Amino acid sequence: MLSYKELGLVNSKELFAKAVKGGYAIPAFNFNNLEQLQAIIAACVETKSPVILQVSSGARKYANQTLLKHLAKGAVDYAHELGYDIPIVLHLDHGDTFELCKSCVESGFSSVMIDGSHHPYEKNVELTAQVVEYAHKYDVTVEGELGVLAGIEDEVSSEVSHYTKPEEVEDFVKKTGVDSLAISIGTSHGANKFTPEQCTRNEDGILIPPPLRFDILEEVEKRIPGFPIVLHGASSVPAELIKIINSNGGKLKDAVGIPEEQLRRAAKSAVCKVNIDSDGRLAMTAAIRKVFNENPAEFDPRKYLGPARDALKELYKHKIINVLGSAGKA
Ligand SMILES: [Zn+2]
């Protein structure tokens, strides 16, 4: 048993309480390699933002769980070396079984998500309560989910979205004891969040996605006032990144995300954690494609992963400062 406290990490409890009161959201950035981690920590230290380092089960397999705990400890020390000790959470994204959540609690995670949203309601309650009971013994915080997001992300996929039913949230929170709740209000996983048929086009031919269901968010807030809400699938899929990728040999078609103004509005409410993964993937891919297109003879990984890391860091700083409002809150 390795406690996250030995790694210098914190759970999400205090961060969320402050974020809900302060009208901002904590960034939850996914990572699975060194350059992504360096970019996240550097961006958060420079903007003095708390951060949730997020690892999916696929990323945990990719990066290796033994390396991961040392990377998390390294992130804490790296922030210190950069000159500012920001609070860092290590969080499991989309845990799907009790065993996986338990294994993460035992290997240094300070927070886990148990996603039982694809199960019938009663089964979701039962599974989530089981994880909460175990995790809380070790002071590890737990995120649950009600409602299903459309889209594909690692091993999580759904063709259709099911909005969260506000009438279920009080009962779910009470019966499970979760610390935060992911809800479905029209965000979606991946870089193709909506089909062109679901969107309208502006005069430049740019796809405009359907707006988020703020009415559902408000109804949820009314029923569980001050309770921390989480938004998944909240990348904005910037058109300029798609343009760089496609003008350097890429073939991303009809990629569309959530407009940043809508995320800003959500972050000012009870939404206190916003998950951003696809935008980071796009920023890295755009930077790497540009290097390879402009200099096909390049073969030193530092010469393309370095620019990718720089691009990621700028993207994260932009999200922290202009979208989530978490700058200066560490
Ligand atoms: Zn998700």
XYZ file of C-alpha atoms in Angstrom, residues 29 32 44 79 90 110 115 155 166 177 199 227 229 266 286 309 316:
17
model
C -5.387 17.297 -17.983
C 0.625 9.370 -20.511
C 0.351 25.260 -13.898
C 6.912 22.029 -9.440
C -3.398 12.146 -9.292
C -5.305 10.531 -4.526
C -17.899 5.350 -13.995
C -11.812 2.485 -23.862
C -31.677 16.001 -12.478
C -21.316 9.318 -0.672
C -24.439 21.308 -36.237
C -21.889 20.120 -4.704
C -19.862 19.052 -10.638
C -19.877 26.486 -16.881
C -0.098 19.871 -34.985
C 5.759 20.184 -25.437
C -2.742 24.678 -21.086
